[in-house]
């Protein structure tokens, strides 16, 4: 079974070593993980208590802010300053309606009232009471109505907090703390115009600390700066007093073990409250023991499975090497060395293969100039169909196109016209090489290719992002003049150069090349020397310039709604015929007729035939006069293109809105599916995923994922309010596989947990 067993043995030993070393490392480190886990548990507990402290202090700050809002409430200030004999029923109603809006976002403000001394009246979010009537429904145990009136209603308070007290609210026994603030805020006398009293149920505060008591089964105690209890859960007052008076307990430490509990203590820097939490020692060690047992189990199972997998992989990975060895022995005829190690055999023959590969690489580098030359010839001939194809071919030819903007030029060697003997051709070959070498030394690597025996085509690309056309033309002219002077002084060679107009994209290189050819022909015909640019020639031509590819590009551009590009094409056609040609009246009429025909052909397409603007645009095209100046006709075509491209743009917007509506509808139908993704939506609307993602963000201003979460949370809020389903059931109904993920998303969007939201709806 195991042919060439030495290869198999090497693989197997390698896999066994790879498996055993981590196992030994895991065995050594698991003991360390126990103490680390315990430390992490303590740190997590401290962090959790500090977070609960931050939330509680923030809620109490909101309560204080609530009283400050009441202090500047206009209706309430009017009521506080009215005399006793005036009964402002409407003002009281408005004040009740205003205070009803408070407390919607903070569950600490669920139960509060405002006492107006001049009316001897208590205002609550739902009603108004006389003090004795209010006392019947809500009062402190052990405090008479007179004591309550004296200590709470008729006393000046400045952000005063009454410690935890037994309280009866509509027949329900509970414990509360009370926040009291006199109005106005600068009241200093024993009696004040108004008092705001906020009654905070201990259960609401305890819910913020439920993570410590429910998760660890411990206790939580909060006391004010004077030692009065604010909240106590999981323990009793005698035990807490015993803890605080025990000399063995250091209240200044953040965490310490006291008897069988880890006691965590933090102190508020704002109000002096002391927060304490006790966590049983065995709970802290529970995770460490789990890690210990799991480490043993995982290490053993992983080692056993790893040995089996190593056996299989060793065989699988040795098979192709054995097969390679067999093939190489057949090819190289070296099967006779039985004693020789297979790896030695492989290393020797692979070294030979690498050497041959180096020779192959050298041969490819030698062929690279031919690849570059073929690419440049195809580029100037216009044989590429798209810009992406040009860029890919340029990468294969190792040619840097930079920004894809520049000029195409032709250098002609003078004095060899009509000579085609072998000696002349050899001399021209050498001359072209000298010119290329000299130009490369002056400007660095420049794309160049031969054109016939006495011409060289060169491409100058803009190197800077913000290059100016006139400056680039000047640099190129100076370079070519320097080149002409150099080759004349050194080799007595005279050259002549011509350049086409600027190409703004690599797909326009062929057009610039054709202009360079025409310019060179004109320079030879007019016997002009040196460097000549296309715009310097005033060609007297009996025919107009309006090639078929330009016409097709114009039609495609308008159909795509690209107004700026369409205007650029029209301006280029006008410039070519107006500035560089001396057209007769008949040729001008023919050119205008051709351009009008282009727009009429464009209107005959279905997209525009069904448009409301069809007849008006068609009439405008027909009405363009042949005798008008080309600049006026150019402006008419600009106006027509603005209407056509505007129609295309609006049609695209309508299409976009329809796609967004489809996405909205599909999301409302499928939000309960946990597998609903943007890819599924893209399949539904039959558009690419990336396209609809960008479109949704552009139209709505939000990401689709955020929109989906909002839909699910809105539906979840309705279910929490109107159904009796559990939070886990609601999470599944709105498309969440994990209730934890649902709770986190709900709290992030709504600001409170699902349970707290349901509780607020019930109350």
XYZ file of C-alpha atoms in Angstrom, residues 56-717:
662
model
C -27.877 54.916 37.189
C -26.040 58.238 37.521
C -27.077 59.198 33.997
C -30.729 58.422 34.803
C -30.553 60.458 38.011
C -28.974 63.317 36.044
C -31.931 63.130 33.667
C -34.275 63.377 36.656
C -32.450 66.510 37.804
C -32.629 67.874 34.247
C -36.370 67.157 34.258
C -36.863 69.406 37.299
C -34.867 72.147 35.590
C -37.141 71.906 32.554
C -40.163 72.316 34.837
C -38.541 75.354 36.431
C -38.589 77.181 33.067
C -42.021 75.929 32.006
C -44.138 79.004 31.230
C -47.546 77.592 32.197
C -46.198 76.244 35.475
C -44.578 79.573 36.374
C -47.906 81.368 35.757
C -49.693 78.975 38.134
C -46.999 79.354 40.830
C -47.313 83.163 40.818
C -51.136 83.415 40.852
C -52.991 84.459 44.003
C -55.051 82.066 46.088
C -58.450 83.452 45.114
C -57.947 82.793 41.397
C -58.863 79.420 40.006
C -57.165 79.079 36.600
C -58.779 75.810 35.456
C -57.554 76.171 31.895
C -54.005 76.950 33.057
C -54.030 73.884 35.309
C -55.245 71.755 32.391
C -52.484 73.068 30.121
C -49.845 72.459 32.771
C -51.096 68.892 33.255
C -50.993 68.343 29.480
C -47.416 69.648 29.276
C -46.049 67.607 32.152
C -47.724 64.549 30.637
C -45.085 64.603 27.879
C -42.206 64.186 30.349
C -41.016 60.811 31.457
C -41.568 59.008 28.141
C -37.887 58.112 27.674
C -36.735 57.614 31.293
C -38.378 54.922 33.404
C -37.220 56.804 36.552
C -39.899 59.394 35.704
C -42.829 57.012 35.651
C -44.226 58.290 38.959
C -43.913 61.979 39.847
C -46.085 64.908 40.907
C -45.929 68.698 41.298
C -47.343 70.393 44.404
C -48.666 73.966 43.916
C -48.745 75.717 47.298
C -51.031 78.608 46.309
C -53.670 76.171 45.014
C -52.907 73.464 47.602
C -53.076 71.130 44.611
C -51.041 68.162 43.385
C -50.585 67.774 39.603
C -49.713 64.383 38.142
C -49.355 63.351 34.462
C -52.842 61.882 34.589
C -54.875 64.015 36.994
C -54.882 66.562 39.820
C -55.571 65.901 43.531
C -55.935 67.570 46.858
C -53.058 66.436 49.101
C -55.318 64.374 51.404
C -56.883 62.590 48.410
C -53.483 61.844 46.902
C -52.266 60.534 50.271
C -55.066 57.966 50.332
C -53.750 56.345 47.126
C -49.993 56.836 47.535
C -48.194 57.311 50.859
C -45.166 56.257 52.885
C -45.704 53.573 55.517
C -45.330 54.960 58.991
C -45.680 58.608 57.868
C -48.910 60.434 58.593
C -50.462 62.931 56.221
C -49.369 65.812 58.458
C -45.788 64.575 58.601
C -45.813 64.067 54.828
C -47.190 67.559 54.263
C -44.615 69.096 56.577
C -41.529 67.143 55.417
C -42.275 66.950 51.695
C -44.847 69.485 50.506
C -44.236 72.505 52.736
C -40.458 72.301 52.959
C -37.751 73.743 50.689
C -35.691 71.080 48.874
C -32.568 71.437 46.758
C -31.959 68.186 44.787
C -32.754 66.268 47.993
C -33.019 62.463 47.934
C -35.059 60.639 50.558
C -33.481 57.226 51.266
C -35.187 53.888 50.630
C -38.587 53.869 52.298
C -41.580 51.558 52.470
C -44.321 52.883 50.189
C -47.888 52.020 49.210
C -48.951 52.928 45.676
C -52.637 52.220 44.877
C -52.698 49.358 47.334
C -49.411 47.808 46.173
C -46.629 47.537 48.741
C -43.147 48.486 47.487
C -39.971 50.360 48.416
C -38.950 53.650 46.847
C -36.432 56.462 46.943
C -37.716 60.008 46.538
C -36.099 62.894 44.666
C -37.391 66.359 45.750
C -36.745 69.796 44.237
C -38.402 73.100 45.079
C -39.488 75.548 42.401
C -38.175 78.015 41.565
C -34.669 76.551 41.807
C -33.325 79.403 43.972
C -35.884 78.872 46.757
C -34.324 79.205 50.209
C -37.292 79.579 52.573
C -39.086 76.774 54.371
C -42.128 77.145 52.131
C -41.888 77.435 48.353
C -44.415 78.071 45.538
C -44.060 74.539 44.192
C -42.302 71.240 44.831
C -41.448 68.524 42.299
C -41.427 65.031 43.797
C -40.131 62.048 41.776
C -40.849 58.626 43.282
C -38.439 55.954 41.965
C -39.327 52.325 42.612
C -36.494 50.195 43.971
C -37.350 47.504 41.374
C -36.552 49.890 38.524
C -33.119 50.648 39.984
C -32.549 46.988 40.749
C -33.311 46.079 37.118
C -30.157 47.991 36.123
C -28.146 45.694 38.392
C -29.981 42.479 37.519
C -27.009 41.274 35.469
C -24.949 40.846 38.656
C -27.656 39.252 40.785
C -29.161 36.996 38.097
C -25.918 35.958 36.460
C -23.854 35.349 39.584
C -26.529 34.818 42.235
C -24.937 37.431 44.486
C -26.147 40.612 46.164
C -26.106 44.340 45.394
C -26.240 47.285 47.823
C -26.295 51.016 47.060
C -26.101 53.620 49.815
C -25.930 57.416 49.814
C -23.104 59.534 51.217
C -24.622 59.297 54.749
C -24.849 55.506 54.643
C -28.605 55.367 54.060
C -29.699 52.467 51.866
C -30.844 53.315 48.343
C -31.122 49.783 46.888
C -30.619 46.367 48.456
C -31.020 43.098 46.544
C -30.003 39.583 47.535
C -29.044 40.397 51.133
C -30.422 41.986 54.319
C -29.766 45.177 56.266
C -28.159 43.393 59.262
C -25.692 41.577 56.989
C -24.754 44.817 55.252
C -24.235 46.627 58.569
C -22.124 43.735 59.834
C -20.004 43.920 56.676
C -19.441 47.681 56.949
C -18.464 47.491 60.653
C -16.178 44.448 60.324
C -12.490 45.533 60.724
C -11.474 42.731 58.336
C -13.295 44.477 55.503
C -11.456 47.361 53.799
C -14.031 49.692 52.197
C -11.361 51.509 50.176
C -10.509 48.498 47.981
C -12.277 48.023 44.677
C -12.349 44.224 44.983
C -11.560 41.848 47.866
C -12.632 38.461 49.160
C -14.746 38.600 52.308
C -15.682 35.201 53.699
C -17.144 33.271 50.721
C -17.857 36.304 48.532
C -15.914 38.577 46.256
C -17.020 42.085 47.277
C -16.685 44.856 44.665
C -16.922 48.468 45.884
C -17.097 51.648 43.815
C -17.897 55.209 44.859
C -19.570 57.902 42.755
C -17.588 61.076 42.250
C -20.766 63.105 41.640
C -23.095 62.359 44.563
C -20.967 60.203 46.896
C -23.130 57.082 46.549
C -21.401 53.783 47.371
C -22.033 50.784 45.105
C -21.265 47.296 46.424
C -21.780 43.875 44.858
C -21.061 40.461 46.292
C -20.312 37.442 44.067
C -19.917 33.904 45.488
C -16.390 32.508 45.158
C -17.611 29.217 43.618
C -19.266 31.120 40.759
C -15.947 32.737 39.864
C -14.220 29.343 39.847
C -16.986 27.727 37.810
C -15.663 28.980 34.455
C -12.090 28.123 35.396
C -13.089 24.540 36.233
C -14.972 24.305 32.958
C -11.868 25.418 31.107
C -9.802 22.869 32.969
C -12.114 19.979 32.082
C -12.628 21.170 28.526
C -8.875 21.573 28.049
C -8.289 17.950 29.019
C -11.136 16.728 26.865
C -10.303 18.818 23.798
C -6.584 18.030 24.024
C -7.222 14.296 24.185
C -9.842 14.233 21.465
C -7.825 16.556 19.207
C -4.702 14.444 19.634
C -6.555 11.226 18.817
C -8.390 12.682 15.815
C -5.231 14.464 14.696
C -3.276 11.200 14.635
C -5.939 9.611 12.450
C -6.089 12.644 10.178
C -2.291 12.770 10.055
C -2.210 9.140 8.937
C -4.691 9.838 6.135
C -3.058 13.105 5.065
C 0.406 11.562 5.117
C -0.783 8.937 2.675
C -2.717 11.423 0.524
C 0.156 13.893 0.312
C 2.754 11.227 -0.363
C 0.778 9.822 -3.316
C 1.305 12.781 -5.705
C 4.983 12.992 -4.765
C 5.386 9.282 -5.385
C 3.592 9.721 -8.700
C 5.884 12.669 -9.533
C 8.939 10.598 -8.675
C 7.733 7.818 -10.960
C 7.099 10.196 -13.849
C 10.455 11.916 -13.413
C 12.275 8.606 -13.289
C 10.565 7.569 -16.488
C 11.461 10.865 -18.156
C 15.018 11.125 -16.877
C 15.721 7.353 -16.961
C 17.070 7.145 -13.418
C 15.142 4.267 -11.909
C 18.291 2.258 -11.316
C 19.356 4.078 -8.134
C 17.408 2.010 -5.624
C 19.486 2.987 -2.624
C 19.170 6.699 -3.382
C 16.723 8.695 -1.241
C 13.643 9.919 -3.131
C 14.068 13.451 -1.823
C 17.645 13.572 -3.080
C 16.385 12.382 -6.448
C 13.709 15.126 -6.501
C 16.066 17.905 -5.433
C 18.565 17.122 -8.186
C 16.028 17.001 -10.996
C 13.996 19.968 -9.747
C 17.216 22.016 -9.736
C 17.546 21.201 -13.431
C 13.940 22.239 -14.005
C 14.535 25.574 -12.230
C 17.553 26.214 -14.425
C 15.487 25.568 -17.525
C 12.750 27.809 -16.139
C 15.314 30.606 -15.818
C 16.203 30.126 -19.458
C 12.502 30.264 -20.341
C 12.073 33.466 -18.319
C 15.064 34.988 -20.089
C 13.527 34.069 -23.424
C 10.226 35.713 -22.432
C 12.062 38.902 -21.436
C 13.797 38.816 -24.819
C 10.392 38.589 -26.506
C 8.907 41.455 -24.452
C 9.893 44.195 -26.962
C 7.985 42.297 -29.658
C 4.906 42.147 -27.404
C 5.139 45.886 -26.719
C 5.543 46.648 -30.404
C 2.488 44.544 -31.297
C 0.425 46.271 -28.598
C 1.374 49.762 -29.815
C 0.605 48.886 -33.431
C -2.864 47.635 -32.434
C -3.403 50.718 -30.258
C -2.647 53.298 -32.993
C -4.647 51.255 -35.506
C -7.727 51.394 -33.234
C -8.136 47.593 -33.072
C -9.085 47.510 -29.382
C -12.801 47.602 -28.573
C -12.779 49.045 -25.041
C -10.616 50.875 -22.561
C -10.502 47.855 -20.227
C -9.099 45.739 -23.046
C -6.410 48.375 -23.692
C -5.458 48.563 -20.007
C -5.199 44.763 -19.710
C -3.047 44.501 -22.837
C -0.824 47.359 -21.605
C -0.212 45.506 -18.330
C 0.824 42.385 -20.264
C 3.175 44.495 -22.385
C 4.546 46.238 -19.253
C 3.611 49.702 -20.574
C 2.548 52.429 -18.143
C -0.355 54.440 -19.598
C -0.250 56.906 -16.679
C -3.490 58.971 -16.780
C -4.296 57.932 -20.367
C -4.055 61.550 -21.598
C -1.453 62.807 -24.073
C -0.350 63.196 -27.693
C 0.515 60.878 -30.595
C 3.423 61.893 -32.828
C 5.358 60.652 -35.854
C 9.095 61.184 -36.399
C 10.243 60.882 -40.021
C 13.894 60.469 -41.054
C 14.518 62.831 -43.969
C 16.544 62.104 -47.085
C 15.510 58.478 -47.718
C 12.245 58.872 -49.627
C 11.911 56.294 -52.419
C 15.095 54.423 -51.432
C 14.564 50.737 -50.683
C 17.849 48.958 -51.316
C 19.248 46.529 -48.742
C 22.004 48.956 -47.740
C 19.515 51.809 -47.266
C 17.154 49.620 -45.199
C 20.003 48.497 -42.943
C 21.058 52.112 -42.490
C 17.491 53.134 -41.639
C 17.255 50.313 -39.082
C 20.368 51.630 -37.371
C 19.093 55.216 -37.563
C 15.774 54.292 -35.936
C 17.627 52.523 -33.116
C 19.806 55.623 -32.579
C 16.732 57.868 -32.472
C 14.931 55.606 -29.967
C 17.991 55.366 -27.743
C 18.556 59.121 -27.770
C 14.889 59.868 -27.017
C 14.851 57.327 -24.154
C 17.961 58.914 -22.619
C 16.294 62.346 -22.752
C 12.778 61.460 -21.543
C 13.041 57.995 -20.028
C 10.939 55.052 -21.239
C 8.506 56.330 -23.901
C 6.173 54.011 -25.871
C 7.557 53.881 -29.451
C 7.015 51.671 -32.477
C 8.238 51.642 -36.078
C 6.044 52.816 -38.940
C 7.599 51.715 -42.181
C 11.334 51.961 -42.635
C 11.808 55.713 -42.056
C 9.192 56.636 -39.429
C 8.726 56.158 -35.672
C 5.410 56.562 -33.819
C 5.748 57.933 -30.274
C 3.233 58.421 -27.454
C 3.692 61.196 -24.883
C 1.500 60.745 -21.773
C 0.859 63.495 -19.220
C 2.857 62.714 -16.097
C 1.222 65.207 -13.720
C -2.390 65.195 -12.534
C -3.014 68.896 -13.250
C -0.926 69.277 -16.417
C -1.797 72.165 -18.772
C -2.126 71.392 -22.477
C -0.099 74.387 -23.678
C 2.748 73.591 -21.255
C 2.860 69.959 -22.379
C 2.983 70.949 -26.057
C 5.854 73.318 -25.262
C 7.781 70.567 -23.390
C 7.295 68.096 -26.233
C 8.400 70.673 -28.829
C 11.538 71.471 -26.807
C 12.326 67.751 -26.441
C 11.965 67.081 -30.173
C 14.032 70.146 -31.089
C 16.731 68.988 -28.688
C 16.582 65.505 -30.230
C 16.834 66.911 -33.781
C 19.845 69.022 -32.832
C 21.571 66.102 -31.104
C 21.197 63.534 -33.920
C 22.247 66.122 -36.502
C 25.400 67.075 -34.594
C 26.339 63.479 -33.791
C 25.234 61.539 -36.884
C 24.223 64.177 -39.467
C 20.659 62.869 -39.391
C 17.766 65.264 -40.068
C 14.281 64.519 -38.804
C 10.800 65.940 -39.127
C 7.948 65.442 -36.599
C 4.190 65.902 -36.543
C 1.660 65.587 -33.714
C -2.091 65.128 -33.582
C -4.436 66.826 -31.154
C -4.713 65.903 -27.478
C -6.338 62.551 -26.724
C -8.228 62.560 -23.418
C -8.589 58.765 -23.282
C -6.537 55.853 -24.586
C -9.421 54.866 -26.883
C -8.772 58.109 -28.827
C -5.104 57.357 -29.550
C -5.916 56.082 -33.047
C -7.745 59.325 -33.875
C -4.786 61.411 -32.708
C -2.503 59.166 -34.798
C -4.566 59.792 -37.936
C -4.294 63.527 -37.310
C -0.517 63.189 -36.941
C -0.355 61.376 -40.313
C -2.401 64.082 -42.018
C -0.227 66.765 -40.440
C 2.959 65.024 -41.646
C 1.567 64.762 -45.173
C 0.686 68.460 -45.076
C 4.171 69.383 -43.788
C 5.859 67.363 -46.560
C 3.543 68.824 -49.180
C 4.145 72.396 -47.988
C 7.899 71.663 -47.519
C 7.766 72.684 -43.817
C 10.601 71.529 -41.563
C 10.857 70.868 -37.835
C 7.907 70.038 -35.606
C 4.312 70.727 -36.643
C 1.095 70.312 -34.653
C -2.261 69.443 -36.149
C -3.863 72.697 -35.023
C -1.151 74.633 -36.890
C -2.308 73.333 -40.257
C -5.018 75.204 -42.130
C -6.056 72.450 -44.484
C -7.949 73.548 -47.528
C -10.247 70.652 -48.131
C -13.204 70.194 -50.395
C -14.754 67.650 -47.991
C -16.022 68.089 -44.446
C -14.911 66.158 -41.358
C -17.628 63.895 -39.929
C -16.403 60.267 -39.693
C -18.845 57.424 -39.083
C -17.296 56.344 -35.781
C -17.772 59.889 -34.417
C -21.436 59.791 -35.449
C -21.960 56.440 -33.690
C -20.195 57.681 -30.570
C -22.440 60.779 -30.526
C -25.616 58.666 -30.787
C -24.470 56.294 -28.021
C -23.519 59.194 -25.746
C -26.920 60.923 -26.070
C -28.774 57.617 -25.512
C -26.785 57.220 -22.279
C -27.793 60.749 -21.182
C -24.155 61.960 -20.947
C -24.671 65.606 -21.926
C -21.117 66.878 -21.290
C -19.544 64.170 -23.460
C -22.093 64.787 -26.241
C -21.321 68.518 -26.196
C -17.608 67.757 -26.365
C -18.121 65.649 -29.511
C -20.215 68.371 -31.215
C -17.631 71.009 -30.269
C -14.843 68.829 -31.672
C -16.705 68.371 -34.992
C -17.337 72.120 -35.236
C -13.706 72.952 -34.444
C -12.407 70.485 -37.032
C -14.561 71.938 -39.810
C -14.458 75.589 -38.790
C -10.837 76.056 -37.734
C -8.911 73.488 -39.754
C -10.893 73.373 -43.018
C -11.950 75.939 -45.549
C -15.314 74.464 -46.546
C -17.293 75.634 -49.512
C -20.950 76.581 -49.087
C -22.047 73.271 -50.599
C -19.794 71.253 -48.242
C -21.070 73.217 -45.256
C -24.683 72.493 -46.271
C -23.835 68.807 -46.657
C -22.198 68.730 -43.194
C -25.220 70.364 -41.556
C -27.497 67.951 -43.400
C -25.454 64.963 -42.167
C -25.614 66.198 -38.570
C -29.364 66.840 -38.802
C -29.731 63.343 -40.226
C -27.861 61.944 -37.222
C -30.327 63.532 -34.788
C -33.314 62.436 -36.884
C -31.969 58.856 -36.840
C -31.617 59.185 -33.087
C -35.269 60.267 -32.775
C -36.419 57.252 -34.796
C -35.343 54.972 -31.977
C -38.089 53.612 -29.732
C -36.838 55.402 -26.627
C -37.546 58.834 -28.120
C -40.464 57.980 -30.428
C -42.669 57.315 -27.375
C -41.519 60.500 -25.608
C -43.767 63.614 -25.359
C -40.945 65.777 -26.709
C -40.680 63.812 -29.987
C -42.627 66.175 -32.236
C -41.210 69.421 -30.800
C -37.587 68.233 -31.029
C -38.123 66.854 -34.521
C -39.516 70.216 -35.639
C -36.517 72.045 -34.122
C -34.092 69.764 -35.989
C -35.878 70.275 -39.294
C -36.008 74.050 -38.755
C -32.214 74.378 -38.397
C -31.170 76.552 -41.357
C -28.301 75.624 -43.668
C -27.215 79.245 -44.136
C -26.730 79.978 -40.426
C -23.151 80.193 -39.036
C -21.717 76.961 -37.699
C -21.480 78.500 -34.205
C -25.251 79.170 -34.220
C -25.980 75.645 -35.468
C -23.660 74.323 -32.768
C -25.730 76.148 -30.129
C -28.966 74.715 -31.571
C -27.595 71.193 -31.354
C -26.520 71.884 -27.728
C -30.085 72.903 -26.835
C -31.567 69.828 -28.549
C -29.095 67.558 -26.738
C -30.007 69.147 -23.395
C -33.656 68.225 -23.952
C -32.862 64.678 -25.088
C -30.344 63.994 -22.296
C -32.702 65.574 -19.747
C -35.440 63.192 -20.879
C -33.057 60.216 -20.514
C -31.975 61.407 -17.044
C -35.595 61.764 -15.853
C -36.419 58.351 -17.263
C -33.495 56.899 -15.327
C -34.803 58.583 -12.166
C -38.276 57.094 -12.712
C -36.678 53.699 -13.179
C -34.654 54.195 -9.994
C -37.770 55.135 -8.004
C -39.578 52.052 -9.308
C -36.654 49.851 -8.254
C -36.668 51.396 -4.757
C -40.435 50.749 -4.495
C -39.872 47.109 -5.468
C -37.142 46.825 -2.823
C -39.446 48.354 -0.187
C -42.304 45.996 -1.079
C -40.132 42.886 -1.174
C -38.570 43.792 2.184
C -42.014 44.209 3.805
C -43.029 40.794 2.470
C -39.832 38.926 3.367
C -38.438 40.627 6.517
C -39.401 37.556 8.585
C -36.924 35.419 6.607
C -33.560 35.237 8.422
C -31.877 34.517 5.078
C -33.044 37.805 3.517
C -29.947 39.562 2.130
C -29.165 42.249 -0.408
C -28.233 39.477 -2.837
C -31.767 38.050 -2.588
C -33.234 41.518 -3.172
C -30.967 41.979 -6.206
C -32.310 38.740 -7.663
C -35.869 39.954 -7.100
C -35.406 43.329 -8.852
C -33.110 41.787 -11.495
C -30.249 44.224 -10.945
C -26.622 43.733 -9.788
C -26.131 43.682 -6.025
C -23.543 46.472 -5.980
C -25.738 48.632 -8.232
C -28.858 48.457 -6.032
C -26.755 48.984 -2.887
C -25.385 52.267 -4.219
C -28.784 53.233 -5.678
C -30.638 52.639 -2.381
C -28.084 54.704 -0.445
C -28.206 57.502 -3.040
C -32.022 57.728 -3.167
C -32.976 57.084 0.488
C -29.870 58.327 2.311
C -29.501 55.111 4.364
C -27.927 51.714 3.780
C -30.262 48.853 2.910
C -29.072 46.854 5.930
C -30.103 49.717 8.248
C -33.498 49.925 6.503
C -34.054 46.181 6.999
C -33.196 46.447 10.712
C -35.642 49.352 11.133
C -38.473 47.395 9.447
C -37.834 44.436 11.744
C -37.618 46.598 14.877
C -40.851 48.456 14.030
C -42.676 45.142 13.651
C -41.068 43.831 16.846
C -42.264 46.925 18.738
